[in-house]
PDB file of C-alpha atoms in Angstrom:
ATOM      1  CA  UNK A 347      28.639 -16.239 -28.780  1.00 49.00           C
ATOM      2  CA  UNK A 348      26.677 -13.341 -28.390  1.00 85.00           C
ATOM      3  CA  UNK A 349      24.638 -12.938 -25.084  1.00 94.00           C
ATOM      4  CA  UNK A 350      20.717 -13.695 -26.135  1.00 96.00           C
ATOM      5  CA  UNK A 351      17.980 -10.963 -26.287  1.00 97.00           C
ATOM      6  CA  UNK A 352      15.316 -10.177 -23.759  1.00 98.00           C
ATOM      7  CA  UNK A 353      13.293  -6.891 -25.206  1.00 98.00           C
ATOM      8  CA  UNK A 354      11.746  -4.231 -22.554  1.00 98.00           C
ATOM      9  CA  UNK A 355       8.724  -2.560 -22.701  1.00 98.00           C
ATOM     10  CA  UNK A 356       6.828  -0.243 -20.898  1.00 98.00           C
ATOM     11  CA  UNK A 357       3.234   0.395 -21.069  1.00 98.00           C
ATOM     12  CA  UNK A 358       2.394   4.124 -21.057  1.00 98.00           C
ATOM     13  CA  UNK A 359      -0.414   3.881 -19.035  1.00 97.00           C
ATOM     14  CA  UNK A 360      -1.186   7.665 -17.292  1.00 97.00           C
ATOM     15  CA  UNK A 361      -3.125   8.579 -14.143  1.00 96.00           C
ATOM     16  CA  UNK A 362      -6.511   8.923 -15.654  1.00 96.00           C
ATOM     17  CA  UNK A 363      -6.010   5.083 -17.126  1.00 94.00           C
ATOM     18  CA  UNK A 364      -5.399   3.630 -13.452  1.00 90.00           C
ATOM     19  CA  UNK A 365      -8.072   5.654 -12.371  1.00 90.00           C
ATOM     20  CA  UNK A 366     -10.095   4.747 -15.072  1.00 88.00           C
ATOM     21  CA  UNK A 367      -9.738   0.744 -13.873  1.00 81.00           C
ATOM     22  CA  UNK A 368      -9.719   2.058 -10.326  1.00 79.00           C
ATOM     23  CA  UNK A 369     -13.005   2.931 -10.289  1.00 80.00           C
ATOM     24  CA  UNK A 370     -11.752   6.130  -8.910  1.00 85.00           C
ATOM     25  CA  UNK A 371     -13.841   9.564  -9.865  1.00 89.00           C
ATOM     26  CA  UNK A 372     -12.954  12.363 -12.208  1.00 93.00           C
ATOM     27  CA  UNK A 373     -10.823   9.790 -15.234  1.00 94.00           C
ATOM     28  CA  UNK A 374     -13.080  11.525 -17.763  1.00 95.00           C
ATOM     29  CA  UNK A 375     -10.773  14.531 -17.399  1.00 97.00           C
ATOM     30  CA  UNK A 376      -8.206  13.167 -18.465  1.00 97.00           C
ATOM     31  CA  UNK A 377      -5.640  13.833 -15.445  1.00 97.00           C
ATOM     32  CA  UNK A 378      -2.133  13.528 -16.530  1.00 97.00           C
ATOM     33  CA  UNK A 379       0.895  12.788 -14.929  1.00 97.00           C
ATOM     34  CA  UNK A 380       2.951  12.476 -18.330  1.00 98.00           C
ATOM     35  CA  UNK A 381       4.954  15.561 -17.815  1.00 97.00           C
ATOM     36  CA  UNK A 382       6.505  14.375 -14.326  1.00 97.00           C
ATOM     37  CA  UNK A 383       7.120  10.618 -15.625  1.00 97.00           C
ATOM     38  CA  UNK A 384       8.461  11.218 -19.215  1.00 98.00           C
ATOM     39  CA  UNK A 385      11.568  13.455 -18.396  1.00 98.00           C
ATOM     40  CA  UNK A 386      11.930  11.004 -15.068  1.00 97.00           C
ATOM     41  CA  UNK A 387      12.254   8.258 -17.139  1.00 98.00           C
ATOM     42  CA  UNK A 388      13.834   9.338 -19.837  1.00 98.00           C
ATOM     43  CA  UNK A 389      16.581  10.459 -17.430  1.00 98.00           C
ATOM     44  CA  UNK A 390      17.252   7.145 -16.004  1.00 98.00           C
ATOM     45  CA  UNK A 391      16.953   5.383 -19.305  1.00 98.00           C
ATOM     46  CA  UNK A 392      19.825   7.564 -20.480  1.00 98.00           C
ATOM     47  CA  UNK A 393      21.727   6.505 -17.653  1.00 98.00           C
ATOM     48  CA  UNK A 394      21.614   3.154 -18.141  1.00 98.00           C
ATOM     49  CA  UNK A 395      21.929   3.380 -22.313  1.00 98.00           C
ATOM     50  CA  UNK A 396      18.782   1.540 -22.452  1.00 98.00           C
ATOM     51  CA  UNK A 397      16.612   2.161 -25.646  1.00 98.00           C
ATOM     52  CA  UNK A 398      13.311   0.051 -25.147  1.00 98.00           C
ATOM     53  CA  UNK A 399       9.409   0.311 -26.140  1.00 98.00           C
ATOM     54  CA  UNK A 400       6.735   2.817 -25.000  1.00 98.00           C
ATOM     55  CA  UNK A 401       2.985   1.292 -25.487  1.00 98.00           C
ATOM     56  CA  UNK A 402       1.332   4.337 -25.659  1.00 98.00           C
ATOM     57  CA  UNK A 403      -2.793   5.178 -25.314  1.00 98.00           C
ATOM     58  CA  UNK A 404      -3.951   7.178 -28.341  1.00 98.00           C
ATOM     59  CA  UNK A 405      -6.025   8.894 -25.951  1.00 98.00           C
ATOM     60  CA  UNK A 406      -3.014  10.974 -24.536  1.00 98.00           C
ATOM     61  CA  UNK A 407      -1.754  11.134 -27.837  1.00 98.00           C
ATOM     62  CA  UNK A 408      -4.714  13.188 -28.721  1.00 98.00           C
ATOM     63  CA  UNK A 409      -4.248  15.863 -26.216  1.00 98.00           C
ATOM     64  CA  UNK A 410      -1.913  18.970 -27.072  1.00 98.00           C
ATOM     65  CA  UNK A 411      -0.349  19.400 -23.725  1.00 98.00           C
ATOM     66  CA  UNK A 412       1.311  16.144 -23.978  1.00 98.00           C
ATOM     67  CA  UNK A 413       2.743  16.224 -27.581  1.00 98.00           C
ATOM     68  CA  UNK A 414       5.845  17.444 -26.417  1.00 98.00           C
ATOM     69  CA  UNK A 415       5.963  14.239 -24.070  1.00 98.00           C
ATOM     70  CA  UNK A 416       5.197  11.606 -26.606  1.00 98.00           C
ATOM     71  CA  UNK A 417       7.585  13.041 -28.846  1.00 98.00           C
ATOM     72  CA  UNK A 418      10.715  13.556 -26.606  1.00 98.00           C
ATOM     73  CA  UNK A 419      10.374   9.323 -26.654  1.00 98.00           C
ATOM     74  CA  UNK A 420      10.736   8.786 -29.494  1.00 98.00           C
ATOM     75  CA  UNK A 421      13.169  11.987 -30.364  1.00 98.00           C
ATOM     76  CA  UNK A 422      15.728  10.151 -28.114  1.00 98.00           C
ATOM     77  CA  UNK A 423      15.410   7.097 -30.175  1.00 98.00           C
ATOM     78  CA  UNK A 424      13.282   4.656 -28.045  1.00 98.00           C
ATOM     79  CA  UNK A 425      10.496   2.184 -30.267  1.00 98.00           C
ATOM     80  CA  UNK A 426       6.982   3.196 -30.124  1.00 98.00           C
ATOM     81  CA  UNK A 427       3.591   1.107 -30.525  1.00 98.00           C
ATOM     82  CA  UNK A 428       0.028   0.799 -29.393  1.00 98.00           C
ATOM     83  CA  UNK A 429      -1.619   0.282 -26.848  1.00 98.00           C
ATOM     84  CA  UNK A 430      -5.505   1.104 -28.164  1.00 98.00           C
ATOM     85  CA  UNK A 431      -6.826   4.236 -28.099  1.00 98.00           C
ATOM     86  CA  UNK A 432      -9.460   4.384 -25.141  1.00 97.00           C
ATOM     87  CA  UNK A 433      -7.453   1.869 -22.702  1.00 96.00           C
ATOM     88  CA  UNK A 434     -10.648  -0.076 -22.156  1.00 93.00           C
ATOM     89  CA  UNK A 435      -9.726  -4.016 -20.438  1.00 87.00           C
ATOM     90  CA  UNK A 436     -12.480  -5.271 -21.988  1.00 89.00           C
ATOM     91  CA  UNK A 437     -11.054  -4.787 -25.698  1.00 93.00           C
ATOM     92  CA  UNK A 438     -11.977  -8.638 -26.387  1.00 91.00           C
ATOM     93  CA  UNK A 439     -15.292  -7.429 -26.258  1.00 91.00           C
ATOM     94  CA  UNK A 440     -15.404  -5.386 -29.050  1.00 95.00           C
ATOM     95  CA  UNK A 441     -16.902  -5.840 -32.824  1.00 97.00           C
ATOM     96  CA  UNK A 442     -15.179  -5.944 -35.417  1.00 97.00           C
ATOM     97  CA  UNK A 443     -16.152  -2.653 -36.773  1.00 98.00           C
ATOM     98  CA  UNK A 444     -15.468  -1.339 -32.836  1.00 98.00           C
ATOM     99  CA  UNK A 445     -11.761  -3.032 -32.866  1.00 98.00           C
ATOM    100  CA  UNK A 446     -10.853  -2.202 -36.239  1.00 98.00           C
ATOM    101  CA  UNK A 447     -11.853   2.096 -35.371  1.00 98.00           C
ATOM    102  CA  UNK A 448     -10.266   1.809 -31.875  1.00 98.00           C
ATOM    103  CA  UNK A 449      -6.601   0.068 -33.315  1.00 98.00           C
ATOM    104  CA  UNK A 450      -6.528   2.587 -36.430  1.00 98.00           C
ATOM    105  CA  UNK A 451      -7.793   6.012 -34.189  1.00 98.00           C
ATOM    106  CA  UNK A 452      -5.027   5.149 -32.225  1.00 98.00           C
ATOM    107  CA  UNK A 453      -2.430   3.853 -35.064  1.00 98.00           C
ATOM    108  CA  UNK A 454      -2.965   7.568 -36.673  1.00 98.00           C
ATOM    109  CA  UNK A 455      -3.087   9.577 -33.777  1.00 98.00           C
ATOM    110  CA  UNK A 456       0.590   8.036 -31.968  1.00 98.00           C
ATOM    111  CA  UNK A 457       2.232   8.072 -35.884  1.00 98.00           C
ATOM    112  CA  UNK A 458       1.166  12.169 -36.492  1.00 98.00           C
ATOM    113  CA  UNK A 459       2.894  12.905 -32.697  1.00 98.00           C
ATOM    114  CA  UNK A 460       5.734  11.120 -32.154  1.00 98.00           C
ATOM    115  CA  UNK A 461       6.972  10.778 -36.038  1.00 98.00           C
ATOM    116  CA  UNK A 462       7.080   6.571 -35.179  1.00 98.00           C
ATOM    117  CA  UNK A 463       4.810   4.230 -37.131  1.00 98.00           C
ATOM    118  CA  UNK A 464       3.805   1.671 -34.942  1.00 98.00           C
ATOM    119  CA  UNK A 465       4.089  -2.088 -35.615  1.00 97.00           C
ATOM    120  CA  UNK A 466       2.664  -3.603 -32.614  1.00 98.00           C
ATOM    121  CA  UNK A 467       0.283  -3.515 -29.732  1.00 98.00           C
ATOM    122  CA  UNK A 468      -0.568  -4.852 -26.492  1.00 98.00           C
ATOM    123  CA  UNK A 469      -3.939  -5.011 -25.066  1.00 97.00           C
ATOM    124  CA  UNK A 470      -4.719  -2.788 -22.096  1.00 94.00           C
ATOM    125  CA  UNK A 471      -5.253  -5.499 -18.916  1.00 89.00           C
ATOM    126  CA  UNK A 472      -3.475  -8.157 -21.465  1.00 91.00           C
ATOM    127  CA  UNK A 473      -6.663  -8.368 -23.148  1.00 91.00           C
ATOM    128  CA  UNK A 474      -7.096  -9.621 -26.355  1.00 92.00           C
ATOM    129  CA  UNK A 475      -9.375 -11.516 -28.275  1.00 93.00           C
ATOM    130  CA  UNK A 476      -9.472 -13.541 -32.499  1.00 94.00           C
ATOM    131  CA  UNK A 477     -11.028 -10.310 -33.760  1.00 96.00           C
ATOM    132  CA  UNK A 478      -8.247  -8.068 -32.218  1.00 97.00           C
ATOM    133  CA  UNK A 479      -5.815 -10.150 -34.224  1.00 97.00           C
ATOM    134  CA  UNK A 480      -7.215 -10.401 -37.723  1.00 96.00           C
ATOM    135  CA  UNK A 481      -7.522  -6.599 -37.425  1.00 97.00           C
ATOM    136  CA  UNK A 482      -4.096  -6.208 -36.616  1.00 98.00           C
ATOM    137  CA  UNK A 483      -2.492  -8.729 -39.293  1.00 95.00           C
ATOM    138  CA  UNK A 484      -5.039  -6.807 -41.406  1.00 95.00           C
ATOM    139  CA  UNK A 485      -3.744  -3.422 -40.154  1.00 96.00           C
ATOM    140  CA  UNK A 486      -0.079  -4.882 -41.477  1.00 96.00           C
ATOM    141  CA  UNK A 487       1.307  -5.374 -38.119  1.00 98.00           C
ATOM    142  CA  UNK A 488       4.236  -7.002 -37.354  1.00 97.00           C
ATOM    143  CA  UNK A 489       3.687  -8.868 -34.014  1.00 98.00           C
ATOM    144  CA  UNK A 490       0.931  -8.653 -30.714  1.00 98.00           C
ATOM    145  CA  UNK A 491       2.588  -8.648 -27.008  1.00 98.00           C
ATOM    146  CA  UNK A 492      -1.230  -9.121 -25.000  1.00 96.00           C
ATOM    147  CA  UNK A 493      -0.725 -12.789 -23.736  1.00 94.00           C
ATOM    148  CA  UNK A 494       0.520 -13.423 -20.400  1.00 93.00           C
ATOM    149  CA  UNK A 495       0.793 -16.812 -19.683  1.00 93.00           C
ATOM    150  CA  UNK A 496       0.350 -17.507 -16.322  1.00 89.00           C
ATOM    151  CA  UNK A 497      -1.890 -18.866 -13.843  1.00 77.00           C
ATOM    152  CA  UNK A 498      -2.550 -16.551 -11.199  1.00 70.00           C
ATOM    153  CA  UNK A 499      -4.650 -13.875 -13.505  1.00 60.00           C
ATOM    154  CA  UNK A 500      -7.679 -15.022 -11.461  1.00 64.00           C
ATOM    155  CA  UNK A 501      -5.987 -13.923  -8.311  1.00 62.00           C
ATOM    156  CA  UNK A 502      -4.508 -11.149  -9.773  1.00 60.00           C
ATOM    157  CA  UNK A 503      -8.366  -9.803 -10.518  1.00 58.00           C
ATOM    158  CA  UNK A 504      -9.351 -10.541  -7.323  1.00 62.00           C
ATOM    159  CA  UNK A 505      -7.086  -9.478  -5.251  1.00 57.00           C
ATOM    160  CA  UNK A 506      -7.471  -5.647  -8.347  1.00 56.00           C
ATOM    161  CA  UNK A 507     -11.402  -6.198  -7.537  1.00 61.00           C
ATOM    162  CA  UNK A 508     -10.863  -5.436  -3.697  1.00 63.00           C
ATOM    163  CA  UNK A 509      -9.036  -2.789  -3.510  1.00 61.00           C
ATOM    164  CA  UNK A 510     -10.802  -0.643  -6.152  1.00 62.00           C
ATOM    165  CA  UNK A 511     -13.834   1.218  -6.344  1.00 66.00           C
ATOM    166  CA  UNK A 512     -15.640  -0.592  -9.211  1.00 64.00           C
ATOM    167  CA  UNK A 513     -19.326  -0.592  -9.121  1.00 69.00           C
ATOM    168  CA  UNK A 514     -20.969  -4.381  -9.851  1.00 70.00           C
ATOM    169  CA  UNK A 515     -21.319  -3.491 -13.505  1.00 69.00           C
ATOM    170  CA  UNK A 516     -17.620  -2.410 -14.321  1.00 63.00           C
ATOM    171  CA  UNK A 517     -16.231  -5.491 -12.376  1.00 59.00           C
ATOM    172  CA  UNK A 518     -18.307  -7.272 -15.039  1.00 64.00           C
ATOM    173  CA  UNK A 519     -17.123  -5.564 -17.777  1.00 61.00           C
ATOM    174  CA  UNK A 520     -13.759  -6.256 -16.656  1.00 60.00           C
ATOM    175  CA  UNK A 521     -14.505  -9.777 -15.390  1.00 59.00           C
ATOM    176  CA  UNK A 522     -11.395 -10.802 -18.039  1.00 61.00           C
ATOM    177  CA  UNK A 523      -9.053  -8.647 -17.219  1.00 63.00           C
ATOM    178  CA  UNK A 524      -5.353 -10.321 -16.603  1.00 61.00           C
ATOM    179  CA  UNK A 525      -6.571 -13.524 -18.395  1.00 62.00           C
ATOM    180  CA  UNK A 526      -8.130 -16.687 -17.588  1.00 65.00           C
ATOM    181  CA  UNK A 527      -6.295 -19.464 -15.712  1.00 61.00           C
ATOM    182  CA  UNK A 528      -6.254 -21.625 -18.878  1.00 66.00           C
ATOM    183  CA  UNK A 529      -3.908 -18.933 -20.140  1.00 73.00           C
ATOM    184  CA  UNK A 530      -1.552 -19.896 -18.276  1.00 68.00           C
ATOM    185  CA  UNK A 531      -1.439 -22.705 -20.657  1.00 76.00           C
ATOM    186  CA  UNK A 532      -0.315 -20.559 -23.846  1.00 86.00           C
ATOM    187  CA  UNK A 533       2.712 -20.793 -24.943  1.00 92.00           C
ATOM    188  CA  UNK A 534       5.079 -19.093 -23.973  1.00 94.00           C
ATOM    189  CA  UNK A 535       7.797 -18.917 -26.556  1.00 94.00           C
ATOM    190  CA  UNK A 536       6.933 -16.357 -29.230  1.00 95.00           C
ATOM    191  CA  UNK A 537       5.169 -18.096 -32.132  1.00 94.00           C
ATOM    192  CA  UNK A 538       2.918 -17.295 -35.556  1.00 93.00           C
ATOM    193  CA  UNK A 539      -0.967 -16.346 -34.998  1.00 94.00           C
ATOM    194  CA  UNK A 540      -2.141 -18.201 -38.404  1.00 90.00           C
ATOM    195  CA  UNK A 541      -4.825 -17.016 -40.755  1.00 87.00           C
ATOM    196  CA  UNK A 542      -6.617 -17.874 -44.089  1.00 78.00           C
ATOM    197  CA  UNK A 543      -4.573 -16.524 -47.042  1.00 72.00           C
ATOM    198  CA  UNK A 544      -1.313 -17.103 -45.431  1.00 72.00           C
ATOM    199  CA  UNK A 545      -1.272 -14.013 -43.457  1.00 84.00           C
ATOM    200  CA  UNK A 546       0.608 -14.240 -39.924  1.00 90.00           C
ATOM    201  CA  UNK A 547       1.039 -12.720 -36.922  1.00 95.00           C
ATOM    202  CA  UNK A 548       3.580 -12.979 -34.287  1.00 96.00           C
ATOM    203  CA  UNK A 549       2.597 -13.740 -31.154  1.00 97.00           C
ATOM    204  CA  UNK A 550       5.807 -12.312 -28.503  1.00 97.00           C
ATOM    205  CA  UNK A 551       4.441 -13.323 -25.167  1.00 97.00           C
ATOM    206  CA  UNK A 552       4.995 -11.131 -21.889  1.00 97.00           C
ATOM    207  CA  UNK A 553       7.542 -13.752 -20.302  1.00 97.00           C
ATOM    208  CA  UNK A 554       6.447 -15.571 -17.270  1.00 96.00           C
ATOM    209  CA  UNK A 555       8.346 -17.960 -15.311  1.00 96.00           C
ATOM    210  CA  UNK A 556       9.101 -21.436 -17.221  1.00 96.00           C
ATOM    211  CA  UNK A 557       7.597 -24.392 -15.560  1.00 94.00           C
ATOM    212  CA  UNK A 558       6.015 -22.402 -12.646  1.00 94.00           C
ATOM    213  CA  UNK A 559       3.930 -19.485 -14.943  1.00 93.00           C
ATOM    214  CA  UNK A 560       3.978 -17.033 -12.728  1.00 93.00           C
ATOM    215  CA  UNK A 561       5.392 -13.099 -13.375  1.00 94.00           C
ATOM    216  CA  UNK A 562       8.190 -11.628 -12.949  1.00 96.00           C
ATOM    217  CA  UNK A 563       7.940  -8.496 -14.357  1.00 95.00           C
ATOM    218  CA  UNK A 564       9.095  -5.548 -12.078  1.00 96.00           C
ATOM    219  CA  UNK A 565       5.986  -5.090 -10.361  1.00 94.00           C
ATOM    220  CA  UNK A 566       5.962  -8.094  -8.230  1.00 94.00           C
ATOM    221  CA  UNK A 567       9.599  -7.978  -8.087  1.00 97.00           C
ATOM    222  CA  UNK A 568       9.028  -4.669  -6.307  1.00 96.00           C
ATOM    223  CA  UNK A 569       6.346  -6.196  -3.981  1.00 93.00           C
ATOM    224  CA  UNK A 570       8.670  -8.998  -3.388  1.00 95.00           C
ATOM    225  CA  UNK A 571      11.334  -6.161  -2.211  1.00 95.00           C
ATOM    226  CA  UNK A 572       8.876  -5.119   0.672  1.00 92.00           C
ATOM    227  CA  UNK A 573       9.922  -8.395   2.214  1.00 94.00           C
ATOM    228  CA  UNK A 574      13.049  -8.475   1.113  1.00 96.00           C
ATOM    229  CA  UNK A 575      15.754  -7.026  -1.146  1.00 96.00           C
ATOM    230  CA  UNK A 576      17.502 -10.047  -1.385  1.00 97.00           C
ATOM    231  CA  UNK A 577      14.289 -11.862  -2.021  1.00 97.00           C
ATOM    232  CA  UNK A 578      13.181 -10.356  -4.681  1.00 97.00           C
ATOM    233  CA  UNK A 579      16.493 -10.821  -6.624  1.00 98.00           C
ATOM    234  CA  UNK A 580      16.804 -14.438  -5.339  1.00 98.00           C
ATOM    235  CA  UNK A 581      13.343 -14.722  -7.437  1.00 98.00           C
ATOM    236  CA  UNK A 582      14.743 -12.972 -10.478  1.00 98.00           C
ATOM    237  CA  UNK A 583      17.810 -15.522 -10.312  1.00 98.00           C
ATOM    238  CA  UNK A 584      15.536 -18.319 -10.476  1.00 98.00           C
ATOM    239  CA  UNK A 585      13.757 -17.037 -13.248  1.00 98.00           C
ATOM    240  CA  UNK A 586      16.697 -15.932 -15.260  1.00 98.00           C
ATOM    241  CA  UNK A 587      17.608 -19.839 -15.008  1.00 98.00           C
ATOM    242  CA  UNK A 588      14.517 -21.412 -15.652  1.00 98.00           C
ATOM    243  CA  UNK A 589      14.468 -18.928 -19.383  1.00 98.00           C
ATOM    244  CA  UNK A 590      17.957 -19.760 -19.896  1.00 97.00           C
ATOM    245  CA  UNK A 591      17.277 -24.071 -19.467  1.00 97.00           C
ATOM    246  CA  UNK A 592      14.405 -23.410 -21.638  1.00 96.00           C
ATOM    247  CA  UNK A 593      16.161 -21.192 -24.080  1.00 95.00           C
ATOM    248  CA  UNK A 594      13.420 -18.941 -23.651  1.00 96.00           C
ATOM    249  CA  UNK A 595      14.146 -15.071 -24.332  1.00 97.00           C
ATOM    250  CA  UNK A 596      12.515 -12.845 -22.228  1.00 98.00           C
ATOM    251  CA  UNK A 597      10.151 -10.015 -22.813  1.00 98.00           C
ATOM    252  CA  UNK A 598      10.311  -8.081 -19.834  1.00 98.00           C
ATOM    253  CA  UNK A 599       7.301  -6.024 -19.185  1.00 98.00           C
ATOM    254  CA  UNK A 600       7.501  -2.424 -17.134  1.00 98.00           C
ATOM    255  CA  UNK A 601       4.965  -0.007 -16.117  1.00 97.00           C
ATOM    256  CA  UNK A 602       5.201   3.758 -14.950  1.00 97.00           C
ATOM    257  CA  UNK A 603       4.497   3.080 -11.489  1.00 96.00           C
ATOM    258  CA  UNK A 604       7.183   0.503 -11.486  1.00 97.00           C
ATOM    259  CA  UNK A 605       9.304   3.683 -11.288  1.00 97.00           C
ATOM    260  CA  UNK A 606       7.727   6.575  -9.639  1.00 96.00           C
ATOM    261  CA  UNK A 607       6.644   6.609  -6.405  1.00 96.00           C
ATOM    262  CA  UNK A 608       3.450   8.532  -4.390  1.00 94.00           C
ATOM    263  CA  UNK A 609       6.392  11.063  -3.466  1.00 94.00           C
ATOM    264  CA  UNK A 610       6.072  12.669  -6.893  1.00 94.00           C
ATOM    265  CA  UNK A 611       2.960  11.339  -7.925  1.00 94.00           C
ATOM    266  CA  UNK A 612       0.460  12.289  -4.943  1.00 91.00           C
ATOM    267  CA  UNK A 613      -2.821  11.699  -6.454  1.00 87.00           C
ATOM    268  CA  UNK A 614      -1.898   7.857  -6.840  1.00 90.00           C
ATOM    269  CA  UNK A 615      -0.679   7.445  -3.481  1.00 84.00           C
ATOM    270  CA  UNK A 616      -2.832   4.702  -2.967  1.00 77.00           C
ATOM    271  CA  UNK A 617      -2.678   2.658  -5.773  1.00 82.00           C
ATOM    272  CA  UNK A 618      -0.362  -0.689  -4.369  1.00 80.00           C
ATOM    273  CA  UNK A 619       3.032   0.193  -4.278  1.00 88.00           C
ATOM    274  CA  UNK A 620       3.207   3.954  -4.254  1.00 92.00           C
ATOM    275  CA  UNK A 621       4.459   3.739  -0.351  1.00 91.00           C
ATOM    276  CA  UNK A 622       8.112   3.037  -2.378  1.00 94.00           C
ATOM    277  CA  UNK A 623       9.682   6.298  -3.087  1.00 95.00           C
ATOM    278  CA  UNK A 624      10.810   6.896  -6.267  1.00 97.00           C
ATOM    279  CA  UNK A 625      14.430   6.141  -5.440  1.00 97.00           C
ATOM    280  CA  UNK A 626      13.897   3.342  -3.936  1.00 97.00           C
ATOM    281  CA  UNK A 627      12.045   2.062  -7.382  1.00 97.00           C
ATOM    282  CA  UNK A 628      14.892   3.276  -9.239  1.00 98.00           C
ATOM    283  CA  UNK A 629      17.229   1.665  -7.071  1.00 97.00           C
ATOM    284  CA  UNK A 630      15.735  -1.668  -7.497  1.00 97.00           C
ATOM    285  CA  UNK A 631      15.488  -1.252 -10.981  1.00 98.00           C
ATOM    286  CA  UNK A 632      18.593  -0.397 -11.981  1.00 98.00           C
ATOM    287  CA  UNK A 633      19.833  -3.460  -9.918  1.00 98.00           C
ATOM    288  CA  UNK A 634      17.466  -5.673 -11.985  1.00 98.00           C
ATOM    289  CA  UNK A 635      18.660  -4.197 -15.302  1.00 98.00           C
ATOM    290  CA  UNK A 636      22.040  -4.686 -14.328  1.00 98.00           C
ATOM    291  CA  UNK A 637      21.496  -8.059 -13.314  1.00 98.00           C
ATOM    292  CA  UNK A 638      19.409  -8.863 -16.594  1.00 98.00           C
ATOM    293  CA  UNK A 639      22.103  -7.517 -18.555  1.00 98.00           C
ATOM    294  CA  UNK A 640      24.781  -9.670 -17.153  1.00 98.00           C
ATOM    295  CA  UNK A 641      22.650 -12.722 -18.996  1.00 98.00           C
ATOM    296  CA  UNK A 642      21.020 -11.140 -22.027  1.00 98.00           C
ATOM    297  CA  UNK A 643      21.345  -8.858 -24.736  1.00 98.00           C
ATOM    298  CA  UNK A 644      18.723  -5.499 -23.631  1.00 98.00           C
ATOM    299  CA  UNK A 645      16.566  -4.272 -26.669  1.00 98.00           C
ATOM    300  CA  UNK A 646      13.392  -3.127 -27.773  1.00 98.00           C
ATOM    301  CA  UNK A 647      10.480  -4.940 -28.828  1.00 98.00           C
ATOM    302  CA  UNK A 648      10.899  -4.244 -32.455  1.00 97.00           C
ATOM    303  CA  UNK A 649      15.035  -4.889 -32.402  1.00 98.00           C
ATOM    304  CA  UNK A 650      13.820  -8.343 -30.635  1.00 97.00           C
ATOM    305  CA  UNK A 651      10.850  -9.374 -33.283  1.00 97.00           C
ATOM    306  CA  UNK A 652      13.138  -8.697 -36.153  1.00 96.00           C
ATOM    307  CA  UNK A 653      15.520 -10.821 -35.051  1.00 95.00           C
ATOM    308  CA  UNK A 654      12.572 -13.988 -34.116  1.00 94.00           C
ATOM    309  CA  UNK A 655      11.374 -13.155 -37.348  1.00 92.00           C
ATOM    310  CA  UNK A 656      14.887 -14.052 -38.895  1.00 91.00           C
ATOM    311  CA  UNK A 657      15.173 -17.277 -37.650  1.00 84.00           C
ATOM    312  CA  UNK A 658      12.217 -18.653 -39.365  1.00 72.00           C
ATOM    313  CA  UNK A 659      11.713 -21.966 -37.108  1.00 70.00           C
ATOM    314  CA  UNK A 660       8.464 -21.031 -35.442  1.00 76.00           C
ATOM    315  CA  UNK A 661       5.663 -23.198 -34.529  1.00 71.00           C
ATOM    316  CA  UNK A 662       2.310 -21.257 -35.896  1.00 68.00           C
ATOM    317  CA  UNK A 663      -0.784 -21.564 -34.216  1.00 69.00           C
ATOM    318  CA  UNK A 664      -4.419 -21.141 -35.610  1.00 60.00           C
ATOM    319  CA  UNK A 665      -5.988 -18.130 -34.195  1.00 61.00           C
ATOM    320  CA  UNK A 666      -9.555 -18.696 -33.063  1.00 55.00           C
ATOM    321  CA  UNK A 667     -12.160 -17.719 -30.859  1.00 39.00           C
ATOM    322  CA  UNK A 668     -11.076 -16.985 -27.425  1.00 38.00           C
TER     323      UNK A 668
END
């Protein structure tokens, strides 16, 4: 029998979006590290013969200086998806008109620059709402990937606030970043959001550890590797074991700062984990990918979604206010 699938995706958050999230001055000038990061990640993925999904922020695609780097991702055979236009973690507060404009603007510019039509979306900071889902289904998107079913969202948010330079008002805007405690009880396996007139939208959550509902994507493994690489791999082995016995096909999440260190992106050296060198991050990444590849066939999100939808045995959940 063939191995089950595991989808790999990377949220292509740029330097300015990290600065914006952290409350750093100067983000409005939209500083970019795509000229450094894109060649770096393409080389690594090529060495591993991996094709993944890049969730692109529309604002980055709007700048001509970034065009050749974003197009290089598509030209290398990687899948392209929508990560909003402004990268605002309070996306769930948008009105229907604001949401439609946000999705449409990002969709159009990403398609124009990369030559690929996005059919999947992930909200910045795992932000989502019924309004978002309705706009995506009206747009004809195949899937949403904005949910993170974990019980530690509030703890992650508390840590994020404690290390940021955000004002009281900015923290209020971001008060649901990383989700609520109740999000930890949402479905972990893929399911359909059901709407009126028989319309539906596939939800492919970012996979967390079954039973315990704690994250195991690369950011968390890197954190554990600061204590011990053996601890990080033990943690990953537990996650793989629980996914296999529960027949959960993982959606595994990456971020740029998981794969490049403060030695190359010096302007973000203040960010957690940037004390780890780029070489060590890539070493750990390759170790993690090799481990996952022993148990799963590693694919992009679109391939995973097509495979899931072909099975026609998913449960449906009525989309309702959150």
